[in-house]
Every structure is written in C-alpha cells, then in structure tokens.
C-alpha cells in the first residue's frame, strides 16, 4: 500500500519537474551558454555549471531536479538575470 502512495507522489513530482523544465526551455533556452560574454565572472561559469542549462527538455529536467535537491537556485537566477538583463526571471525560481 505504501509503495502505491510513493509511486503516486513520485509521478506527481516528476510531472511538476517536467512542467517547470518545459517552461524553462521556452523562457531560457540557449541563454546559459558558458561562452556567452555576459556570463563571464558569474558563479555559474566559475563553478562550471555549463552542462546544467535549459537548452533541451532532458537537460532542463535534469537542471530542475538538481535545483530541487541541491538548492543552488540563486546561482542560476543570477546568471539568467545577467543574461537577460531583467530581474523578472527570479519569479521562475521563487515559484
């Protein structure tokens, strides 16, 4: 019985991550490229977070899951604020 409960909760968590990943691809796809000149000097580049981006749904799902577990969302929020030039991207990470 408890396995069914965990299965339902796990499926729900996966769907929420997938939804945020898809939204991230649409909003931020291609912006977190380490060769982007505007990202020079950010912690995102210094910590070599390049593979964690929103370029594809698979990478975005991985990024959202890692943000859920590791919780370094402020590094991604700062990098996207610099890349887009607007602080409204922080709403994605607060949601």
GROMACS .gro file of C-alpha atoms in nm:
model
   95
    1UNK     CA    1   0.000   0.000   0.000
    2UNK     CA    2   0.277   0.243   0.085
    3UNK     CA    3   0.451   0.166  -0.245
    4UNK     CA    4   0.142   0.284  -0.433
    5UNK     CA    5   0.146   0.607  -0.232
    6UNK     CA    6   0.514   0.665  -0.306
    7UNK     CA    7   0.454   0.582  -0.671
    8UNK     CA    8   0.180   0.842  -0.699
    9UNK     CA    9   0.389   1.103  -0.517
   10UNK     CA   10   0.691   1.025  -0.735
   11UNK     CA   11   0.487   1.055  -1.054
   12UNK     CA   12   0.344   1.387  -0.938
   13UNK     CA   13   0.693   1.518  -0.853
   14UNK     CA   14   0.820   1.408  -1.194
   15UNK     CA   15   0.531   1.585  -1.372
   16UNK     CA   16   0.591   1.907  -1.179
   17UNK     CA   17   0.963   1.894  -1.265
   18UNK     CA   18   0.877   1.825  -1.629
   19UNK     CA   19   0.636   2.119  -1.637
   20UNK     CA   20   0.897   2.358  -1.494
   21UNK     CA   21   1.159   2.213  -1.731
   22UNK     CA   22   0.938   2.273  -2.034
   23UNK     CA   23   0.867   2.626  -1.919
   24UNK     CA   24   1.240   2.679  -1.861
   25UNK     CA   25   1.321   2.564  -2.215
   26UNK     CA   26   1.071   2.811  -2.358
   27UNK     CA   27   1.191   3.102  -2.144
   28UNK     CA   28   1.565   3.043  -2.108
   29UNK     CA   29   1.672   2.805  -2.387
   30UNK     CA   30   2.018   2.897  -2.516
   31UNK     CA   31   2.087   3.171  -2.260
   32UNK     CA   32   2.310   2.973  -2.023
   33UNK     CA   33   2.591   2.908  -2.269
   34UNK     CA   34   2.928   2.938  -2.087
   35UNK     CA   35   3.072   3.109  -2.396
   36UNK     CA   36   2.814   3.388  -2.353
   37UNK     CA   37   3.023   3.700  -2.286
   38UNK     CA   38   2.767   3.845  -2.046
   39UNK     CA   39   2.809   3.545  -1.814
   40UNK     CA   40   3.183   3.597  -1.765
   41UNK     CA   41   3.261   3.642  -1.397
   42UNK     CA   42   2.937   3.486  -1.271
   43UNK     CA   43   2.938   3.194  -1.030
   44UNK     CA   44   2.760   2.990  -1.297
   45UNK     CA   45   3.072   2.997  -1.516
   46UNK     CA   46   3.322   2.987  -1.229
   47UNK     CA   47   3.163   2.673  -1.082
   48UNK     CA   48   3.146   2.512  -1.428
   49UNK     CA   49   2.767   2.465  -1.427
   50UNK     CA   50   2.764   2.473  -1.809
   51UNK     CA   51   2.601   2.130  -1.858
   52UNK     CA   52   2.313   2.241  -1.634
   53UNK     CA   53   2.104   2.455  -1.864
   54UNK     CA   54   1.765   2.485  -2.031
   55UNK     CA   55   1.867   2.408  -2.391
   56UNK     CA   56   1.671   2.082  -2.421
   57UNK     CA   57   1.389   1.926  -2.220
   58UNK     CA   58   1.621   1.649  -2.097
   59UNK     CA   59   1.886   1.893  -1.973
   60UNK     CA   60   1.620   2.121  -1.830
   61UNK     CA   61   1.459   1.832  -1.640
   62UNK     CA   62   1.799   1.739  -1.501
   63UNK     CA   63   1.864   2.103  -1.406
   64UNK     CA   64   1.526   2.142  -1.234
   65UNK     CA   65   1.578   1.817  -1.041
   66UNK     CA   66   1.926   1.926  -0.930
   67UNK     CA   67   1.788   2.265  -0.827
   68UNK     CA   68   1.525   2.081  -0.624
   69UNK     CA   69   1.785   1.867  -0.445
   70UNK     CA   70   2.099   2.083  -0.427
   71UNK     CA   71   1.919   2.417  -0.399
   72UNK     CA   72   2.174   2.647  -0.566
   73UNK     CA   73   1.894   2.829  -0.744
   74UNK     CA   74   2.047   3.171  -0.671
   75UNK     CA   75   2.344   3.092  -0.896
   76UNK     CA   76   2.114   3.016  -1.189
   77UNK     CA   77   1.890   3.313  -1.110
   78UNK     CA   78   2.192   3.545  -1.105
   79UNK     CA   79   2.325   3.405  -1.435
   80UNK     CA   80   1.986   3.440  -1.605
   81UNK     CA   81   1.941   3.791  -1.465
   82UNK     CA   82   2.274   3.886  -1.620
   83UNK     CA   83   2.198   3.705  -1.948
   84UNK     CA   84   1.850   3.857  -1.992
   85UNK     CA   85   1.915   4.194  -1.833
   86UNK     CA   86   1.598   4.174  -1.622
   87UNK     CA   87   1.533   4.056  -1.268
   88UNK     CA   88   1.189   3.917  -1.353
   89UNK     CA   89   1.350   3.577  -1.419
   90UNK     CA   90   1.366   3.539  -1.041
   91UNK     CA   91   0.992   3.471  -1.043
   92UNK     CA   92   1.064   3.136  -1.211
   93UNK     CA   93   1.291   3.030  -0.927
   94UNK     CA   94   1.064   3.154  -0.650
   95UNK     CA   95   0.761   2.969  -0.790
   0.00000   0.00000   0.00000
